[in-house]
Short mmCIF file of C-alpha atoms in Angstrom, two decimals:
data_model
loop_
_atom_site.label_atom_id
_atom_site.label_comp_id
_atom_site.label_asym_id
_atom_site.label_seq_id
_atom_site.Cartn_x
_atom_site.Cartn_y
_atom_site.Cartn_z
CA MET A 1482 -19.23 -20.82 -34.19
CA ALA A 1483 -21.79 -22.41 -31.95
CA ASN A 1484 -24.67 -24.57 -33.46
CA PRO A 1485 -28.06 -22.59 -32.84
CA ALA A 1486 -29.70 -25.97 -32.13
CA THR A 1487 -27.49 -26.62 -29.21
CA ILE A 1488 -28.19 -23.23 -27.53
CA THR A 1489 -30.29 -23.47 -24.47
CA LYS A 1490 -32.44 -20.77 -22.95
CA PRO A 1491 -31.56 -19.86 -19.49
CA LYS A 1492 -34.04 -21.09 -16.89
CA ARG A 1493 -36.31 -18.44 -15.48
CA SER A 1494 -37.40 -18.23 -11.92
CA PHE A 1495 -41.05 -18.33 -11.07
CA PRO A 1496 -41.44 -14.62 -10.52
CA GLU A 1497 -39.82 -13.94 -13.78
CA TRP A 1498 -42.03 -16.57 -15.47
CA LEU A 1499 -45.15 -14.78 -14.01
CA ARG A 1500 -44.03 -11.50 -15.42
CA SER A 1501 -43.44 -12.98 -18.91
CA ARG A 1502 -46.00 -13.23 -21.67
CA ASP A 1503 -46.50 -17.03 -21.10
CA GLY A 1504 -47.14 -16.43 -17.47
CA GLN A 1505 -49.61 -13.67 -17.98
CA LYS A 1506 -51.62 -15.86 -20.42
CA VAL A 1507 -51.84 -18.55 -17.79
CA LEU A 1508 -52.89 -16.17 -15.05
CA VAL A 1509 -55.71 -14.70 -17.29
CA MET A 1510 -56.98 -18.16 -18.22
CA LEU A 1511 -56.93 -19.23 -14.49
CA ALA A 1512 -58.77 -15.97 -13.57
CA PHE A 1513 -61.47 -16.46 -16.19
CA MET A 1514 -61.95 -20.13 -15.03
CA ILE A 1515 -61.69 -19.72 -11.30
CA VAL A 1516 -63.89 -16.70 -10.93
CA PRO A 1517 -66.95 -18.21 -12.50
CA LEU A 1518 -66.42 -21.62 -10.58
CA VAL A 1519 -66.07 -19.79 -7.25
CA LEU A 1520 -69.40 -17.80 -7.89
CA LEU A 1521 -71.20 -21.00 -9.11
CA PHE A 1522 -69.99 -22.73 -5.78
CA VAL A 1523 -70.90 -19.86 -3.53
CA PHE A 1524 -74.39 -18.96 -5.07
CA THR A 1525 -75.55 -22.47 -6.26
CA TYR A 1526 -73.86 -25.53 -4.79
CA LEU A 1527 -73.24 -24.24 -1.31
CA PRO A 1528 -76.90 -23.00 -0.83
CA PHE A 1529 -78.17 -26.37 -2.22
CA GLY A 1530 -76.06 -28.29 0.22
CA GLN A 1531 -77.46 -26.03 3.17
CA MET A 1532 -81.05 -26.67 1.75
CA PHE A 1533 -80.29 -30.55 1.76
CA GLY A 1534 -79.21 -30.27 5.36
CA PHE A 1535 -82.27 -28.22 6.22
CA SER A 1536 -84.55 -31.00 4.86
CA PHE A 1537 -83.64 -33.30 7.94
CA TYR A 1538 -84.72 -30.72 10.50
CA ASN A 1539 -87.87 -29.27 11.90
CA MET A 1540 -87.11 -25.58 11.80
CA LYS A 1541 -87.98 -21.97 10.96
CA TYR A 1542 -85.92 -19.31 9.44
CA VAL A 1543 -85.00 -18.08 13.00
CA GLY A 1544 -85.07 -20.20 16.14
CA ALA A 1545 -83.94 -23.58 17.29
CA ARG A 1546 -83.71 -26.65 15.11
CA LYS A 1547 -84.77 -30.25 15.77
CA PHE A 1548 -83.48 -33.16 13.78
CA VAL A 1549 -86.21 -35.34 12.51
CA GLY A 1550 -84.45 -37.42 9.99
CA LEU A 1551 -86.57 -38.60 7.09
CA LYS A 1552 -89.86 -37.34 8.52
CA ASN A 1553 -90.09 -34.41 6.39
CA TYR A 1554 -89.87 -36.70 3.23
CA ALA A 1555 -92.54 -38.84 4.57
CA LYS A 1556 -94.79 -35.82 5.04
CA VAL A 1557 -94.15 -34.81 1.44
CA PHE A 1558 -95.89 -38.00 0.23
CA SER A 1559 -98.60 -38.30 2.98
CA ARG A 1560 -99.85 -34.52 2.97
CA LYS A 1561 -102.48 -33.73 0.51
CA ASP A 1562 -101.34 -30.26 -0.08
CA CYS A 1563 -97.76 -31.36 -0.77
CA PHE A 1564 -97.65 -34.43 -3.08
CA GLY A 1565 -101.21 -33.90 -4.15
CA ALA A 1566 -100.12 -30.58 -5.87
CA LEU A 1567 -98.00 -32.55 -8.17
CA LYS A 1568 -101.25 -33.92 -9.88
CA LEU A 1569 -101.79 -30.40 -11.18
CA SER A 1570 -98.52 -30.80 -13.22
CA LEU A 1571 -100.43 -33.19 -15.61
CA TYR A 1572 -102.47 -30.19 -16.82
CA TYR A 1573 -99.18 -28.32 -17.64
CA MET A 1574 -97.65 -31.46 -19.17
CA LEU A 1575 -100.70 -31.81 -21.47
CA GLY A 1576 -100.29 -27.99 -22.33
CA SER A 1577 -96.60 -28.46 -23.13
CA VAL A 1578 -97.61 -31.01 -25.74
CA VAL A 1579 -100.14 -28.66 -27.37
CA GLN A 1580 -97.50 -25.95 -27.13
CA LEU A 1581 -94.72 -28.00 -28.83
CA ALA A 1582 -97.27 -29.27 -31.53
CA ILE A 1583 -98.26 -25.61 -32.38
CA ALA A 1584 -94.66 -24.41 -32.30
CA LEU A 1585 -93.48 -27.28 -34.61
CA TYR A 1586 -96.41 -26.71 -37.03
CA LEU A 1587 -95.86 -22.91 -37.35
CA ALA A 1588 -91.98 -23.39 -37.45
CA THR A 1589 -92.38 -25.85 -40.42
CA ILE A 1590 -94.42 -23.20 -42.34
CA LEU A 1591 -92.39 -20.32 -41.56
CA SER A 1592 -89.16 -22.03 -42.26
CA PHE A 1593 -89.90 -21.61 -45.94
CA LYS A 1594 -90.71 -18.37 -47.90
CA VAL A 1595 -93.96 -17.11 -46.54
CA LYS A 1596 -95.25 -13.57 -47.27
CA GLY A 1597 -94.94 -11.59 -43.93
CA GLY A 1598 -93.17 -14.47 -42.29
CA ASN A 1599 -90.66 -12.27 -40.27
CA LEU A 1600 -93.34 -9.99 -38.91
CA PHE A 1601 -95.43 -13.04 -37.84
CA LYS A 1602 -92.34 -14.64 -36.18
CA GLY A 1603 -91.78 -11.34 -34.16
CA PHE A 1604 -95.34 -11.25 -33.05
CA MET A 1605 -95.21 -14.97 -32.00
CA PHE A 1606 -91.96 -14.51 -30.04
CA PHE A 1607 -92.96 -11.26 -28.41
CA PRO A 1608 -94.96 -12.88 -25.34
CA PHE A 1609 -91.64 -14.63 -24.32
CA LEU A 1610 -89.97 -11.40 -23.88
CA ILE A 1611 -92.60 -10.00 -21.43
CA ASN A 1612 -92.01 -10.53 -17.64
CA GLY A 1613 -93.93 -13.38 -16.12
CA ILE A 1614 -95.31 -11.28 -13.44
CA ALA A 1615 -96.60 -8.77 -15.90
CA ILE A 1616 -98.26 -11.66 -17.97
CA GLY A 1617 -99.89 -12.85 -14.79
CA PHE A 1618 -101.57 -9.45 -14.23
CA ILE A 1619 -102.67 -9.38 -17.89
CA PHE A 1620 -104.40 -12.65 -17.79
CA LYS A 1621 -105.86 -11.91 -14.34
CA PHE A 1622 -107.84 -9.14 -15.88
CA PHE A 1623 -108.30 -11.06 -19.12
CA TYR A 1624 -110.13 -13.90 -17.30
CA THR A 1625 -112.00 -11.79 -14.72
CA ARG A 1626 -115.76 -12.02 -15.07
CA GLY A 1627 -117.29 -9.63 -17.66
CA PHE A 1628 -113.87 -8.42 -18.72
CA VAL A 1629 -111.83 -9.05 -21.87
CA PHE A 1630 -112.39 -12.67 -22.51
CA ASP A 1631 -116.13 -12.67 -21.75
CA THR A 1632 -116.51 -9.50 -23.89
CA VAL A 1633 -115.01 -11.18 -26.82
CA LEU A 1634 -117.17 -14.23 -26.38
CA GLN A 1635 -120.28 -12.11 -26.05
CA TRP A 1636 -119.41 -10.49 -29.40
CA CYS A 1637 -119.42 -14.12 -30.76
CA GLY A 1638 -122.94 -14.60 -29.50
CA PHE A 1639 -122.48 -16.16 -26.14
CA GLU A 1640 -124.53 -15.04 -23.14
CA LEU A 1641 -122.61 -13.91 -20.04
CA ASP A 1642 -124.76 -15.88 -17.60
CA ASN A 1643 -123.94 -18.98 -19.60
CA LEU A 1644 -120.12 -18.62 -19.40
CA PRO A 1645 -118.16 -20.19 -16.70
CA TYR A 1646 -115.94 -18.42 -14.07
CA TRP A 1647 -112.60 -19.01 -15.80
CA LEU A 1648 -110.63 -18.61 -12.48
CA ARG A 1649 -113.10 -19.94 -9.84
CA ASP A 1650 -114.72 -22.99 -11.60
CA GLN A 1651 -112.40 -25.93 -10.75
CA ARG A 1652 -113.50 -27.76 -13.83
CA ILE A 1653 -111.75 -25.38 -16.20
CA ASN A 1654 -109.53 -22.89 -14.02
CA ASN A 1655 -106.45 -25.02 -14.34
CA PHE A 1656 -106.96 -25.17 -18.14
CA SER A 1657 -107.23 -21.33 -18.23
CA LEU A 1658 -103.86 -20.92 -16.49
CA VAL A 1659 -102.26 -23.67 -18.72
CA GLY A 1660 -103.41 -21.48 -21.73
CA THR A 1661 -101.42 -18.57 -20.30
CA SER A 1662 -98.25 -20.71 -20.26
CA VAL A 1663 -98.80 -22.07 -23.66
CA TRP A 1664 -99.46 -18.47 -25.07
CA ARG A 1665 -96.12 -17.23 -23.41
CA TYR A 1666 -93.70 -20.08 -24.21
CA PHE A 1667 -94.72 -21.50 -27.75
CA GLY A 1668 -92.96 -18.60 -29.51
CA GLN A 1669 -89.66 -19.51 -28.01
CA ASN A 1670 -90.05 -23.19 -29.03
CA MET A 1671 -91.08 -22.07 -32.56
CA VAL A 1672 -87.81 -19.97 -32.75
CA LEU A 1673 -85.78 -22.89 -31.72
CA PHE A 1674 -87.50 -25.12 -34.19
CA ILE A 1675 -87.07 -22.49 -37.08
CA GLY A 1676 -83.42 -22.32 -36.42
CA ALA A 1677 -83.02 -26.08 -36.49
CA ILE A 1678 -85.05 -26.49 -39.67
CA MET A 1679 -83.26 -23.84 -41.65
CA SER A 1680 -79.94 -25.57 -40.96
CA VAL A 1681 -81.14 -28.66 -42.93
CA ASP A 1682 -79.43 -29.02 -46.42
CA SER A 1683 -81.71 -27.58 -49.06
CA GLU A 1684 -80.53 -30.30 -51.52
CA LEU A 1685 -82.46 -32.89 -49.49
CA TYR A 1686 -85.69 -31.20 -50.22
CA GLU A 1687 -84.84 -30.83 -53.93
CA ALA A 1688 -83.95 -34.60 -54.17
CA ALA A 1689 -87.16 -35.55 -52.36
CA THR A 1690 -89.21 -33.48 -54.60
CA LEU A 1691 -87.63 -35.13 -57.65
CA ASP A 1692 -88.38 -38.57 -56.08
CA GLY A 1693 -92.08 -37.43 -55.93
CA ALA A 1694 -92.19 -36.92 -52.02
CA ASN A 1695 -95.03 -34.68 -50.81
CA ARG A 1696 -94.69 -32.22 -47.91
CA PHE A 1697 -95.68 -34.59 -45.26
CA GLN A 1698 -93.07 -37.16 -46.43
CA GLN A 1699 -90.44 -34.30 -46.37
CA PHE A 1700 -91.45 -33.48 -42.93
CA ARG A 1701 -91.44 -36.95 -41.65
CA TYR A 1702 -88.28 -38.34 -43.30
CA ILE A 1703 -86.22 -35.04 -43.57
CA ILE A 1704 -87.25 -32.52 -41.08
CA LEU A 1705 -87.95 -34.66 -38.02
CA PRO A 1706 -84.74 -36.85 -38.01
CA SER A 1707 -82.69 -33.63 -38.86
CA ILE A 1708 -84.01 -31.65 -35.74
CA LYS A 1709 -84.48 -34.56 -33.35
CA THR A 1710 -81.90 -32.93 -30.81
CA ILE A 1711 -83.87 -29.77 -30.65
CA ILE A 1712 -87.02 -31.67 -30.23
CA THR A 1713 -85.70 -33.64 -27.33
CA LEU A 1714 -84.26 -30.49 -25.77
CA ASN A 1715 -87.63 -28.78 -26.24
CA VAL A 1716 -89.58 -31.52 -24.72
CA ILE A 1717 -87.19 -31.87 -21.72
CA LEU A 1718 -87.41 -28.11 -21.01
CA SER A 1719 -91.33 -28.10 -21.47
CA ILE A 1720 -91.87 -31.23 -19.18
CA THR A 1721 -89.45 -29.96 -16.43
CA GLY A 1722 -91.06 -26.50 -16.70
CA SER A 1723 -94.58 -27.97 -16.16
CA LEU A 1724 -93.24 -29.79 -13.06
CA SER A 1725 -92.15 -26.37 -11.62
CA ALA A 1726 -94.90 -24.12 -12.74
CA PHE A 1727 -95.15 -21.05 -10.42
CA GLU A 1728 -95.85 -17.68 -11.98
CA PRO A 1729 -99.33 -18.20 -13.42
CA PRO A 1730 -101.04 -19.79 -10.49
CA TYR A 1731 -99.21 -17.49 -7.94
CA VAL A 1732 -99.96 -14.18 -9.67
CA ILE A 1733 -103.22 -14.95 -11.14
CA THR A 1734 -105.12 -16.95 -8.42
CA ASP A 1735 -102.51 -17.17 -5.69
CA GLY A 1736 -103.07 -20.89 -5.63
CA ALA A 1737 -106.87 -20.61 -4.72
CA ASN A 1738 -109.69 -22.87 -5.98
CA GLY A 1739 -107.52 -25.88 -6.57
CA THR A 1740 -104.78 -23.97 -8.71
CA GLY A 1741 -101.91 -24.36 -6.15
CA THR A 1742 -98.98 -26.08 -7.94
CA TYR A 1743 -96.19 -27.78 -6.21
CA PHE A 1744 -94.08 -24.55 -6.26
CA VAL A 1745 -96.92 -22.52 -4.96
CA VAL A 1746 -97.64 -24.85 -2.13
CA MET A 1747 -93.84 -25.18 -1.42
CA HIS A 1748 -93.73 -21.27 -1.34
CA GLN A 1749 -96.60 -21.05 1.16
CA ILE A 1750 -95.21 -23.71 3.39
CA ALA A 1751 -91.80 -22.10 3.51
CA HIS A 1752 -92.73 -18.37 3.71
CA THR A 1753 -96.23 -18.40 5.26
CA GLN A 1754 -96.13 -21.39 7.56
CA GLN A 1755 -92.42 -21.00 8.23
CA LYS A 1756 -91.77 -24.86 7.91
CA VAL A 1757 -88.40 -24.52 6.21
CA GLY A 1758 -87.38 -28.13 6.75
CA LEU A 1759 -90.38 -29.45 5.01
CA ALA A 1760 -90.19 -27.02 2.09
CA SER A 1761 -86.53 -28.13 1.60
CA ALA A 1762 -87.57 -31.68 1.55
CA MET A 1763 -90.20 -30.77 -1.07
CA ALA A 1764 -87.49 -29.19 -3.29
CA ILE A 1765 -85.22 -32.25 -3.03
CA VAL A 1766 -88.13 -34.55 -3.99
CA LEU A 1767 -89.00 -32.28 -6.95
CA LEU A 1768 -85.35 -32.33 -8.01
CA ILE A 1769 -85.34 -36.18 -7.89
CA ILE A 1770 -88.57 -36.36 -9.83
CA ILE A 1771 -87.26 -34.01 -12.65
CA LEU A 1772 -84.00 -36.05 -12.90
CA ILE A 1773 -85.98 -39.23 -13.22
CA VAL A 1774 -88.45 -37.72 -15.84
CA THR A 1775 -85.43 -36.30 -17.82
CA GLY A 1776 -83.64 -39.64 -17.86
CA LEU A 1777 -86.81 -41.39 -19.15
CA GLN A 1778 -87.42 -38.90 -21.87
CA LYS A 1779 -83.95 -39.28 -23.05
CA LEU A 1780 -84.34 -43.08 -23.24
CA PHE A 1781 -87.69 -42.82 -24.97
CA PHE A 1782 -86.26 -40.35 -27.63
CA ARG A 1783 -83.18 -42.51 -28.08
CA TYR A 1784 -85.64 -45.48 -28.85
CA VAL A 1785 -87.88 -43.36 -31.02
CA PHE A 1786 -85.00 -41.91 -33.37
CA LYS A 1787 -82.89 -45.05 -33.15
CA SER A 1788 -84.30 -46.66 -36.36
CA GLY A 1789 -83.87 -43.50 -38.50
CA GLU A 1790 -80.55 -42.26 -37.21
CA ASP A 1791 -78.22 -43.55 -40.04
CA GLU A 1792 -80.90 -43.82 -42.68
CA ASP A 1793 -81.03 -41.79 -45.94
CA PRO A 1794 -84.24 -39.85 -45.95
CA ARG A 1795 -84.60 -40.36 -49.70
CA ALA A 1796 -84.32 -44.09 -49.34
CA ALA A 1797 -87.10 -43.95 -46.71
CA ILE A 1798 -89.38 -42.06 -48.97
CA ARG A 1799 -88.78 -44.54 -51.83
CA ARG A 1800 -89.52 -47.36 -49.54
CA GLU A 1801 -92.71 -46.04 -48.29
CA LYS A 1802 -93.82 -45.28 -51.88
CA LYS A 1803 -92.83 -48.91 -52.84
CA LEU A 1804 -94.89 -50.36 -50.07
CA ALA A 1805 -97.83 -48.12 -50.99
CA ARG A 1806 -97.59 -49.50 -54.65
CA LEU A 1807 -97.32 -53.11 -53.35
CA SER A 1808 -100.49 -52.75 -51.17
CA ALA A 1809 -102.39 -51.15 -53.96
CA LYS A 1810 -101.58 -54.23 -56.22
CA LYS A 1811 -102.56 -56.58 -53.49
CA GLY A 1812 -105.80 -54.66 -53.13
CA GLY A 1813 -106.51 -54.92 -56.84
CA ALA A 1814 -105.73 -58.51 -57.02
CA ALA A 1815 -108.14 -59.22 -54.17
CA VAL A 1816 -110.99 -57.41 -55.99
#
């Protein structure tokens, strides 16, 4: 009788292997892997490569092309309407800081048991679900002279003649548009923060409470180090989003009265002035700026969270309380 261990399976040909169960598994895996990669290449990387090539030409959508080398990139930095529009991103960066601060504050409160907390979360997250164009039309009427916002302020005792033109006054119109972005996106950041905070082990809060830690100390030494990854992600998304702000200024003001952001100016140059090469160079410059800013943010947060990465939060709380007692003793001795 032959030993079963010495029995060898007959070799299958390639067509037979394809028809077998193992071959079908491999084909399915390859299909699910190749199809998305092909779509990504055709609709993302190939157009990007074409746009990068267009940035070296003086061209329109239709017609002859003239190779100009790096002249389009030089124009991006020399034209006031191109690179100067990036200064408006500072307004949106400032708004992103306010947006993240509000989102983190509300997320910290709503992560614990609060009466009506789920309803409040839904109301705060709802603006993010609305289409950006629709939000633009809503706030266009909201800020119009004598409409919703002015009416509410008149109920509070303000005179209409003393109120500014929220969308025409260049001292305040960009702040008005930034407020629109903050209202729309802070709910999304809040939900991400809540998900991260709720994943923190509840035993850490109990131990910190037994050690005498107050709410601020729990937030500083337990919550912040535990959600540093989500904080970094939200900051990166907010800063890169502020560099590419488009919908509020385009829909509400159409870039008028000094509200044209980099994307709005790029849209006008590409589709109104038909300077496709210059617009492509603007897009490449913006991509480089976003990559640089993202890298700097990662280095900054790596340095900020470096000291507390491997530290026990309860030990940090005890150390802070010990330092407070020592400083109190020194103060008493000095008296």
